[in-house]
Amino acid sequence: MIPVDFKERMKLYLGEKEYDEFISSFDNDERYNSLRINTLKCDKADLKSKLLYIEKEVPWEANGYYYENAQPGKHPYHEAGLYYVQEPSAMAPVHFLDPRPGEKILDLCAAPGGKTTQIASYMDGEGILVTNEINRDRAKILSLNVERLGIKNALVLNEDSAHLSEVFEGYFEKILVDAPCSGEGMFRKNDNAGDEWSLDNVRACAVRQKEILSNAAKMLLPGGRLVYSTCTFSADENEETVFDFLFNNPDFHTIQVAKVGGIESGRVEFISDEFFDKYASIDKERAEKCRGEVSESLRLWPHKLKGEGHFLCVFERDGSLSREKNNTYVPGGKNIPAKPEAVRIFEVFVKETLAFDKKSFEIKRGRIFCKLSGKKNLNGLIYMFGDQLYLCPEDMPSVNGLKVMRGGLHLGTVKKDRFEPSHALALFLTADDVCLNKDYASDSLEIKSYLNGQTMKITDDIPDSAYGQVKKDSKGWALITTDGYSIGWAKAAGGMLKNHYPKGLRINY
Ligand SMILES: C[S@@+](CC[C@H](N)C(=O)[O-])C[C@H]1O[C@@H](n2cnc3c(N)ncnc32)[C@H](O)[C@@H]1O
């Protein structure tokens, strides 16, 4: 049910004519499904040729595609992390954040991880992505999505923004605040989304958004970019929040960006007189200036483009980015390398299991330099958390004192004198990066059995492919792939593949 108060407010905002267009978009049956191809795990053209159901590109996301009559979430490619099913307008904020390899980026309100995984694909494994979620259960989902999509350079945290702003003051070049909001943009997609809506909640969200934004501002470097977004329509949480932020942070300004695919300007006229007068009574000139800048914010309307609706604003902090300073400063210090015994056990695993450039390989004082035979590398610092080994960029902030869900690429577990690789490592690697590999076609019964946790027999009648290398007498860790894309581990011995697909992820097809 769409709340009556919501409808009345929207009529006041939009006027009769546009309101009719807006509200009719709630009645029509057209719902927009889209997915985003994960370029960390596959070649876009190659995967596109296999996803016969995908249609037009999402105008503001080069890797986003609309689809109909398909259930991509229920296909082995989903478990292999080849794409993320994401609502089309939700892909817009990252387009305007413009993430690049090598940057230090914060995604402050990140679960379940649509935008984090989008940012990561543009960073291409280079730089540091701190991704945070305040709610622990949701942070776990975020962490699983980071794992599924084969991301190696993310520090996944479960913190509140106030604590983060103390630790990471002036550290990031880019920050995304995809704020918790009243979710009016979900009303079309989900019939029950309106049940918890109230005007009081809209106002409470606006208060929380201002607090989160103010904490985010402290963490941005001068010259850095901050994108604020919501999936709601109320001006309280959008234009007025942007206005308040500009008024209270005079060292920030909005920037003009190209409006693609039917994206429109924010609606300055939605700012109520009562709201404006409160600020004008403090400083009229500044209030006028802020109101002018709000027009640079952006709206995605469900009656104007193919998406459920979003709001966003791109801010910059005055000044210019000083990369040198940023490169040397590591909040909380650096992580401590793992003990030599643990590193040695991992080294044995690498040499037995992975395919890499032996000439340039080096592992010394907890640092590894390992150019894999595919396009990726395992370069960085190896550190230990309990009995778990992780690989992180050399300058990833220390995990000490933070509630960490995942600190870089989880390599696996050190068990006495042997190493057990993690699921995250399997999803990061490609078939080219390992000595032993078994491929199952994505439409085969075998891949279903594997994802269901069953032990696999190595027989000649298992459909083989160019990637299949496991033989009856093979021994050791084998990367399981589906149509050539990594999906998990198995251990070969005695003509069998012992299943190491994680118990919690197993699927009963
Ligand atoms: C709109 S959702 C984020 C969606 C996510 N960016 C994505 O693309 O998948 C907002 C998230 O902010 C979280 N949140 C709520 N209060 C927060 C706070 N004070 N600090 C950080 N995150 C918060 C919510 O739990 C929720 O998961």
Coordinates of C-alpha atoms and ligand atoms in Angstrom, one line a residue:
M1 CA 0.0 0.0 0.0
I2 CA 1.3 3.4 -0.9
P3 CA 0.8 5.7 2.1
V4 CA -1.8 8.5 1.7
D5 CA 0.4 11.1 3.3
F6 CA 3.2 10.3 0.9
K7 CA 0.8 10.8 -2.0
E8 CA -0.4 14.1 -0.7
R9 CA 3.1 15.4 -0.2
M10 CA 4.2 14.3 -3.7
K11 CA 1.2 16.2 -5.1
L12 CA 2.3 19.3 -3.3
Y13 CA 5.8 18.9 -4.5
L14 CA 5.0 18.1 -8.1
G15 CA 1.7 19.9 -8.9
E16 CA -1.3 18.1 -10.4
K17 CA 0.1 17.4 -13.8
E18 CA 3.5 15.9 -13.0
Y19 CA 2.0 14.2 -9.9
D20 CA -0.4 12.3 -12.3
E21 CA 2.6 11.1 -14.4
F22 CA 4.6 10.2 -11.3
I23 CA 1.8 8.2 -9.6
S24 CA 0.7 6.4 -12.8
S25 CA 4.2 5.0 -13.0
F26 CA 3.3 3.1 -9.8
D27 CA 0.3 1.6 -11.4
N28 CA 1.9 0.3 -14.6
D29 CA 3.4 -3.2 -14.4
E30 CA 6.7 -2.2 -15.8
R31 CA 9.5 -3.0 -13.3
Y32 CA 13.1 -2.6 -14.3
N33 CA 15.4 -5.5 -13.7
S34 CA 19.1 -5.1 -14.3
L35 CA 22.5 -6.6 -13.5
R36 CA 26.0 -5.3 -13.6
I37 CA 28.8 -7.4 -15.1
N38 CA 31.7 -7.9 -12.7
T39 CA 34.7 -7.0 -14.8
L40 CA 37.0 -8.3 -12.0
K41 CA 36.0 -11.8 -12.9
C42 CA 35.2 -11.9 -16.6
D43 CA 35.6 -10.2 -19.9
K44 CA 32.5 -8.2 -20.5
A45 CA 32.1 -9.1 -24.2
D46 CA 32.7 -12.8 -23.4
L47 CA 30.0 -12.9 -20.7
K48 CA 27.6 -10.8 -22.7
S49 CA 27.7 -13.4 -25.4
K50 CA 26.6 -16.0 -22.8
L51 CA 23.8 -14.0 -21.2
L52 CA 21.3 -14.2 -24.0
Y53 CA 18.6 -12.6 -22.0
I54 CA 20.3 -9.2 -21.4
E55 CA 19.1 -6.3 -23.3
K56 CA 19.9 -2.6 -23.5
E57 CA 22.7 -1.0 -21.5
V58 CA 21.8 1.1 -18.4
P59 CA 22.7 4.6 -19.7
W60 CA 24.8 5.6 -16.7
E61 CA 26.7 2.4 -16.1
A62 CA 28.8 0.9 -18.9
N63 CA 28.6 -2.6 -17.3
G64 CA 24.9 -2.4 -16.4
Y65 CA 22.2 -4.2 -18.5
Y66 CA 18.4 -4.4 -18.3
Y67 CA 17.0 -7.9 -18.5
E68 CA 13.6 -9.6 -18.7
N69 CA 12.2 -13.1 -18.2
A70 CA 15.3 -14.4 -16.4
Q71 CA 16.5 -15.3 -12.9
P72 CA 20.2 -14.5 -12.9
G73 CA 20.3 -14.8 -9.1
K74 CA 19.6 -18.5 -9.5
H75 CA 22.3 -19.5 -11.9
P76 CA 25.8 -20.8 -11.1
Y77 CA 27.2 -17.6 -12.7
H78 CA 25.8 -15.8 -9.7
E79 CA 27.7 -18.0 -7.3
A80 CA 30.8 -17.5 -9.4
G81 CA 30.4 -13.7 -8.9
L82 CA 30.2 -12.8 -12.6
Y83 CA 27.5 -10.2 -11.9
Y84 CA 25.6 -8.3 -9.2
V85 CA 21.8 -8.0 -9.6
Q86 CA 21.2 -4.3 -9.0
E87 CA 18.4 -1.9 -9.5
P88 CA 19.3 0.4 -12.5
S89 CA 19.0 3.8 -10.8
A90 CA 21.1 2.5 -7.8
M91 CA 24.0 2.3 -10.3
A92 CA 24.0 6.1 -10.8
P93 CA 25.9 7.3 -7.7
V94 CA 29.1 5.3 -8.4
H95 CA 29.1 6.6 -12.0
F96 CA 29.3 10.1 -10.5
L97 CA 31.8 9.1 -7.8
D98 CA 34.1 8.0 -10.7
P99 CA 36.4 5.6 -8.9
R100 CA 39.8 4.9 -10.3
P101 CA 42.5 2.3 -9.7
G102 CA 45.0 3.3 -6.9
E103 CA 42.6 5.7 -5.0
K104 CA 41.6 5.5 -1.4
I105 CA 37.9 5.3 -1.3
L106 CA 35.3 4.9 1.5
D107 CA 31.8 3.5 1.0
L108 CA 30.3 4.5 4.4
C109 CA 26.8 2.9 4.3
A110 CA 27.6 -0.1 2.2
A111 CA 25.4 -3.2 2.8
P112 CA 24.4 -5.3 1.0
G113 CA 27.2 -4.1 -1.3
G114 CA 25.8 -3.1 -4.7
K115 CA 27.8 0.1 -4.8
T116 CA 30.9 -1.3 -3.1
T117 CA 31.2 -4.1 -5.7
Q118 CA 30.6 -1.5 -8.4
I119 CA 33.4 0.7 -7.0
A120 CA 35.7 -2.3 -6.7
S121 CA 35.3 -3.2 -10.3
Y122 CA 36.5 0.3 -11.4
M123 CA 39.4 0.1 -9.0
D124 CA 40.5 -3.1 -10.6
G125 CA 42.3 -4.4 -7.5
E126 CA 44.5 -1.3 -7.1
G127 CA 44.2 1.1 -4.2
I128 CA 42.2 0.8 -0.9
L129 CA 38.5 0.4 -0.6
V130 CA 37.2 0.8 2.9
T131 CA 33.6 -0.4 3.0
N132 CA 31.5 0.0 6.1
E133 CA 28.1 -1.1 7.5
I134 CA 26.8 -0.2 10.9
N135 CA 24.4 -3.2 11.2
R136 CA 26.4 -6.4 12.0
D137 CA 24.1 -8.9 10.2
R138 CA 24.1 -6.6 7.1
A139 CA 27.9 -6.2 7.3
K140 CA 28.2 -10.0 7.1
I141 CA 26.2 -10.0 3.8
L142 CA 28.4 -7.1 2.6
S143 CA 31.5 -9.2 3.4
L144 CA 30.0 -12.2 1.5
N145 CA 29.4 -10.1 -1.6
V146 CA 32.9 -8.8 -1.5
E147 CA 34.1 -12.4 -1.4
R148 CA 31.7 -13.6 -4.1
L149 CA 32.9 -10.9 -6.5
G150 CA 36.6 -11.8 -6.0
I151 CA 37.6 -8.4 -4.6
K152 CA 41.0 -8.3 -3.0
N153 CA 41.6 -4.7 -1.9
A154 CA 38.6 -4.1 0.4
L155 CA 38.7 -3.5 4.2
V156 CA 35.1 -4.4 5.3
L157 CA 34.2 -2.8 8.6
N158 CA 31.2 -2.8 11.0
E159 CA 31.6 0.6 12.6
D160 CA 29.5 3.8 13.2
S161 CA 30.5 6.8 11.2
A162 CA 31.5 8.9 14.3
H163 CA 34.2 6.4 15.3
L164 CA 35.4 6.1 11.7
S165 CA 35.7 9.8 11.4
E166 CA 38.1 9.9 14.3
V167 CA 40.3 7.1 12.8
F168 CA 40.3 8.2 9.2
E169 CA 40.4 12.0 9.5
G170 CA 41.4 13.5 6.1
Y171 CA 42.3 10.2 4.6
F172 CA 40.1 9.5 1.6
E173 CA 40.1 10.9 -2.0
K174 CA 36.6 9.7 -2.6
I175 CA 33.6 9.0 -0.3
L176 CA 30.2 7.6 -1.0
V177 CA 27.4 8.2 1.5
D178 CA 24.5 6.1 0.2
A179 CA 22.4 7.1 3.2
P180 CA 19.8 5.1 5.1
C181 CA 16.5 6.7 4.1
S182 CA 12.8 6.4 4.1
G183 CA 13.0 4.3 0.9
E184 CA 10.1 5.8 -1.0
G185 CA 11.9 4.6 -4.2
M186 CA 11.1 1.1 -3.1
F187 CA 7.3 1.5 -3.1
R188 CA 7.0 0.6 -6.8
K189 CA 9.0 -2.6 -6.5
N190 CA 7.9 -3.9 -3.2
D191 CA 4.2 -3.8 -2.2
N192 CA 5.0 -3.7 1.5
A193 CA 7.7 -1.1 1.4
G194 CA 5.2 1.6 2.4
D195 CA 4.1 -0.1 5.6
E196 CA 6.8 1.4 7.8
W197 CA 6.7 4.8 6.2
S198 CA 5.6 7.8 8.2
L199 CA 6.3 11.5 8.2
D200 CA 8.1 11.2 11.5
N201 CA 10.4 8.6 10.0
V202 CA 11.2 10.9 7.1
R203 CA 12.2 13.6 9.6
A204 CA 14.2 11.1 11.7
C205 CA 16.1 9.9 8.6
A206 CA 16.9 13.5 7.7
V207 CA 18.5 14.1 11.1
R208 CA 20.5 10.9 10.8
Q209 CA 21.7 11.7 7.3
K210 CA 23.0 15.1 8.4
E211 CA 25.0 13.4 11.1
I212 CA 26.4 10.8 8.8
L213 CA 27.3 13.4 6.2
S214 CA 29.0 15.6 8.7
N215 CA 31.2 12.6 9.8
A216 CA 31.9 11.8 6.2
A217 CA 33.1 15.3 5.5
K218 CA 35.9 15.0 8.2
M219 CA 37.3 12.0 6.4
L220 CA 37.7 13.6 2.9
L221 CA 41.0 15.1 1.7
P222 CA 41.0 18.7 0.4
G223 CA 40.2 18.4 -3.3
G224 CA 38.4 15.1 -2.7
R225 CA 35.0 14.1 -4.0
L226 CA 31.9 13.1 -1.9
V227 CA 28.8 11.7 -3.4
Y228 CA 25.6 11.7 -1.3
S229 CA 22.6 9.5 -2.4
T230 CA 19.3 8.2 -1.3
C231 CA 16.5 6.1 -2.9
T232 CA 13.7 8.4 -1.6
F233 CA 11.8 11.3 -3.0
S234 CA 11.2 13.6 0.0
A235 CA 13.0 17.0 -0.1
D236 CA 13.7 16.7 3.7
E237 CA 16.2 13.9 2.9
N238 CA 17.4 15.2 -0.4
E239 CA 17.6 18.9 -1.4
E240 CA 17.2 20.1 2.2
T241 CA 19.9 17.7 3.5
V242 CA 22.3 19.0 0.7
F243 CA 21.4 22.6 1.6
D244 CA 22.1 22.0 5.3
F245 CA 25.4 20.3 4.5
L246 CA 26.6 23.1 2.3
F247 CA 25.5 25.7 4.9
N248 CA 27.5 24.0 7.7
N249 CA 30.5 23.0 5.6
P250 CA 31.6 26.1 3.8
D251 CA 34.8 24.4 2.5
F252 CA 32.5 22.1 0.3
H253 CA 30.9 23.0 -3.0
T254 CA 28.7 21.0 -5.4
I255 CA 30.0 20.3 -8.9
Q256 CA 28.3 20.3 -12.2
V257 CA 28.2 16.9 -13.9
A258 CA 26.8 15.7 -17.2
K259 CA 23.3 14.5 -16.9
V260 CA 23.0 11.3 -18.9
G261 CA 20.0 9.1 -19.8
G262 CA 17.1 11.3 -18.5
I263 CA 18.7 12.2 -15.2
E264 CA 17.4 15.6 -14.1
S265 CA 18.5 18.4 -11.8
G266 CA 17.5 18.5 -8.1
R267 CA 14.4 20.5 -7.4
V268 CA 15.4 23.7 -5.6
E269 CA 11.7 24.7 -5.4
F270 CA 11.0 21.7 -3.1
I271 CA 12.9 23.5 -0.3
S272 CA 10.2 24.9 1.9
D273 CA 10.1 28.6 2.9
E274 CA 10.1 27.7 6.5
F275 CA 13.3 25.6 6.1
F276 CA 15.0 28.3 4.1
D277 CA 14.1 31.1 6.4
K278 CA 15.6 29.3 9.4
Y279 CA 19.0 29.4 7.7
A280 CA 18.6 32.8 6.1
S281 CA 18.0 34.3 9.6
I282 CA 21.5 33.2 10.4
D283 CA 23.2 34.3 7.2
K284 CA 21.0 35.3 4.3
E285 CA 23.8 35.6 1.7
R286 CA 25.1 32.1 2.5
A287 CA 21.6 30.7 2.5
E288 CA 21.0 32.1 -1.0
K289 CA 24.3 30.7 -2.3
C290 CA 23.6 27.2 -0.9
R291 CA 20.1 27.3 -2.4
G292 CA 21.7 28.0 -5.8
E293 CA 24.1 25.2 -5.5
V294 CA 21.4 22.7 -4.7
S295 CA 20.3 22.9 -8.3
E296 CA 23.5 20.9 -9.2
S297 CA 22.1 17.9 -7.4
L298 CA 20.4 15.2 -9.5
R299 CA 17.1 13.3 -9.5
L300 CA 16.2 10.0 -11.2
W301 CA 12.4 9.9 -11.5
P302 CA 10.5 6.7 -12.2
H303 CA 8.2 8.5 -14.7
K304 CA 11.1 9.9 -16.6
L305 CA 13.6 7.1 -17.0
K306 CA 13.9 3.3 -16.6
G307 CA 14.6 3.0 -12.9
E308 CA 12.8 3.1 -9.6
G309 CA 14.2 6.5 -8.6
H310 CA 17.2 8.0 -6.8
F311 CA 18.6 11.3 -5.6
L312 CA 22.3 12.3 -5.6
C313 CA 24.6 15.2 -5.2
V314 CA 28.3 15.4 -6.0
F315 CA 30.4 17.6 -3.6
E316 CA 34.0 18.5 -3.7
R317 CA 36.1 19.8 -0.8
D318 CA 38.0 23.0 -1.6
G319 CA 41.7 22.6 -2.3
S320 CA 43.7 20.2 -4.4
L321 CA 44.6 16.6 -3.8
S322 CA 48.1 16.1 -2.5
R323 CA 48.8 12.5 -3.4
E324 CA 52.3 12.5 -1.8
K325 CA 50.9 13.4 1.6
N326 CA 48.1 10.9 1.2
N327 CA 50.5 8.1 0.2
T328 CA 52.6 8.3 3.3
Y329 CA 49.9 8.7 5.9
V330 CA 48.3 5.4 7.1
P331 CA 45.8 5.9 9.9
G332 CA 46.4 3.5 12.8
G333 CA 49.7 2.5 11.4
K334 CA 50.4 -0.5 9.2
N335 CA 49.5 -4.2 9.7
I336 CA 52.2 -6.5 11.2
P337 CA 53.5 -9.2 8.9
A338 CA 52.5 -12.8 9.7
K339 CA 55.1 -14.9 11.6
P340 CA 57.7 -16.6 9.3
E341 CA 56.4 -20.2 10.0
A342 CA 52.9 -19.2 8.8
V343 CA 54.3 -17.5 5.7
R344 CA 56.5 -20.6 5.0
I345 CA 53.4 -22.9 5.1
F346 CA 51.6 -20.5 2.7
E347 CA 54.6 -20.5 0.4
V348 CA 54.6 -24.3 0.2
F349 CA 50.9 -24.1 -0.8
V350 CA 51.6 -21.4 -3.4
K351 CA 54.4 -23.5 -5.0
E352 CA 52.3 -26.7 -5.1
T353 CA 49.0 -25.1 -6.2
L354 CA 49.4 -21.9 -8.2
A355 CA 50.7 -21.1 -11.6
F356 CA 52.9 -18.0 -11.5
D357 CA 56.0 -16.4 -12.9
K358 CA 58.8 -18.2 -11.1
K359 CA 61.5 -15.8 -12.1
S360 CA 60.0 -12.8 -10.5
F361 CA 58.5 -14.6 -7.4
E362 CA 59.6 -13.3 -4.0
I363 CA 58.4 -13.9 -0.5
K364 CA 60.4 -12.1 2.2
R365 CA 59.6 -10.6 5.6
G366 CA 55.9 -11.3 5.1
R367 CA 55.8 -9.5 1.8
I368 CA 54.9 -11.5 -1.3
F369 CA 55.5 -10.6 -4.9
C370 CA 53.7 -13.1 -7.1
K371 CA 52.7 -12.4 -10.7
L372 CA 50.1 -15.1 -11.5
S373 CA 50.0 -16.7 -14.9
G374 CA 46.6 -15.0 -15.7
K375 CA 46.4 -11.2 -15.5
K376 CA 46.3 -10.9 -11.7
N377 CA 48.9 -10.8 -9.0
L378 CA 49.2 -11.7 -5.3
N379 CA 51.4 -8.8 -4.3
G380 CA 51.2 -7.3 -0.8
L381 CA 51.6 -7.9 2.8
I382 CA 50.6 -11.2 4.4
Y383 CA 49.3 -10.8 7.9
M384 CA 47.5 -13.0 10.4
F385 CA 44.3 -12.7 12.3
G386 CA 44.0 -15.7 14.7
D387 CA 44.9 -18.7 12.5
Q388 CA 43.6 -16.9 9.3
L389 CA 46.0 -15.4 6.7
Y390 CA 45.1 -12.3 4.7
L391 CA 46.8 -10.5 2.0
C392 CA 46.4 -6.7 1.9
P393 CA 47.9 -3.8 0.1
E394 CA 51.1 -2.7 1.8
D395 CA 49.6 0.6 2.9
M396 CA 46.2 -0.8 4.1
P397 CA 45.4 0.8 7.5
S398 CA 45.9 -1.4 10.5
V399 CA 42.9 -3.5 11.5
N400 CA 43.7 -2.8 15.2
G401 CA 40.9 -1.2 17.2
L402 CA 38.4 -1.6 14.3
K403 CA 35.5 -4.0 14.0
V404 CA 36.8 -5.8 11.0
M405 CA 34.7 -8.3 8.9
R406 CA 37.3 -8.8 6.2
G407 CA 40.7 -7.1 5.9
G408 CA 41.9 -7.5 2.3
L409 CA 42.0 -10.9 0.5
H410 CA 41.4 -13.8 2.8
L411 CA 44.0 -16.4 1.8
G412 CA 43.0 -19.2 4.1
T413 CA 43.7 -21.1 7.4
V414 CA 47.0 -22.2 8.8
K415 CA 46.5 -25.7 10.3
K416 CA 49.6 -27.0 12.1
D417 CA 51.9 -27.7 9.2
R418 CA 49.4 -27.3 6.3
F419 CA 47.5 -24.6 4.6
E420 CA 43.8 -24.7 3.7
P421 CA 42.9 -22.1 1.0
S422 CA 39.8 -19.9 1.5
H423 CA 36.7 -19.6 -0.7
A424 CA 37.7 -16.0 -1.2
L425 CA 41.0 -17.1 -2.8
A426 CA 39.2 -19.5 -5.1
L427 CA 36.9 -16.7 -6.3
F428 CA 39.8 -14.3 -6.8
L429 CA 41.9 -16.8 -8.9
T430 CA 41.3 -17.7 -12.5
A431 CA 41.8 -21.1 -14.2
D432 CA 45.1 -19.8 -15.6
D433 CA 46.4 -19.2 -12.1
V434 CA 46.3 -22.8 -10.9
C435 CA 48.1 -26.1 -11.6
L436 CA 45.0 -28.2 -11.2
N437 CA 41.6 -27.3 -12.4
K438 CA 38.3 -29.0 -13.1
D439 CA 35.6 -27.4 -15.2
Y440 CA 31.9 -28.2 -15.2
A441 CA 29.5 -26.6 -17.7
S442 CA 27.1 -24.2 -16.1
D443 CA 24.1 -26.2 -17.4
S444 CA 25.5 -29.6 -16.2
L445 CA 24.2 -31.8 -13.4
E446 CA 27.8 -31.9 -12.1
I447 CA 28.0 -28.2 -11.3
K448 CA 24.7 -28.6 -9.4
S449 CA 26.1 -31.5 -7.5
Y450 CA 29.3 -29.6 -6.7
L451 CA 27.3 -26.5 -5.4
N452 CA 25.3 -28.9 -3.4
G453 CA 28.4 -30.1 -1.6
Q454 CA 28.8 -33.5 -3.0
T455 CA 32.1 -35.4 -3.5
M456 CA 32.8 -35.7 -7.2
K457 CA 34.2 -38.7 -8.9
I458 CA 36.9 -38.1 -11.5
T459 CA 35.7 -40.2 -14.4
D460 CA 36.0 -39.8 -18.1
D461 CA 32.2 -39.4 -18.5
I462 CA 32.2 -36.1 -16.6
P463 CA 31.8 -33.6 -19.4
D464 CA 35.3 -32.2 -19.9
S465 CA 36.3 -28.9 -21.5
A466 CA 39.5 -27.1 -22.6
Y467 CA 40.0 -26.1 -18.9
G468 CA 39.7 -29.5 -17.4
Q469 CA 43.0 -30.8 -16.2
V470 CA 42.2 -33.0 -13.2
K471 CA 43.2 -36.6 -13.9
K472 CA 42.3 -39.8 -12.1
D473 CA 45.7 -39.8 -10.4
S474 CA 45.8 -36.1 -9.6
K475 CA 46.5 -35.1 -6.0
G476 CA 46.1 -31.7 -4.3
W477 CA 44.0 -28.6 -4.4
A478 CA 42.0 -28.1 -7.6
L479 CA 40.2 -25.0 -8.6
I480 CA 36.6 -25.8 -9.7
T481 CA 35.4 -23.6 -12.6
T482 CA 32.1 -23.3 -14.4
D483 CA 32.4 -22.5 -18.1
G484 CA 35.9 -21.4 -17.2
Y485 CA 35.0 -19.1 -14.3
S486 CA 36.2 -19.9 -10.8
I487 CA 33.6 -21.0 -8.3
G488 CA 35.3 -22.9 -5.4
W489 CA 37.9 -25.5 -4.3
A490 CA 38.0 -29.3 -4.2
K491 CA 40.8 -31.6 -3.1
A492 CA 41.8 -34.3 -5.5
A493 CA 42.9 -37.7 -4.1
G494 CA 42.2 -41.4 -5.0
G495 CA 40.2 -40.5 -8.2
M496 CA 37.8 -38.3 -6.2
L497 CA 37.4 -34.6 -5.7
K498 CA 36.6 -33.8 -2.1
N499 CA 34.2 -30.9 -2.0
H500 CA 35.3 -27.7 -0.3
Y501 CA 32.4 -25.5 -1.4
P502 CA 31.5 -23.7 1.9
K503 CA 28.8 -25.4 3.9
G504 CA 26.9 -22.2 4.5
L505 CA 26.7 -21.4 0.7
R506 CA 25.6 -24.8 -0.5
I507 CA 22.6 -24.8 -2.8
N508 CA 20.0 -27.6 -3.1
Y509 CA 18.8 -27.2 -6.7
Ligands
LIG1 C1 20.6 2.5 1.3 S1 21.4 1.3 2.3 C2 22.9 1.1 1.5 C3 22.8 0.3 0.2 C4 24.2 0.0 -0.3 N1 25.0 1.2 -0.5 C5 24.2 -0.8 -1.6 O1 24.3 -0.2 -2.7 O2 24.0 -2.0 -1.6 C6 21.9 2.2 3.7 C7 22.7 1.4 4.7 O3 23.1 2.3 5.7 C8 23.1 1.6 7.0 N2 23.2 2.5 8.1 C9 22.2 3.0 8.9 N3 22.6 3.9 9.7 C10 24.0 4.0 9.5 C11 25.0 4.8 10.1 N4 24.7 5.6 11.1 N5 26.2 4.7 9.6 C12 26.5 3.8 8.6 N6 25.5 3.1 8.0 C13 24.3 3.2 8.4 C14 21.9 0.7 6.9 O4 22.0 -0.4 7.8 C15 21.9 0.3 5.4 O5 22.5 -0.9 5.2

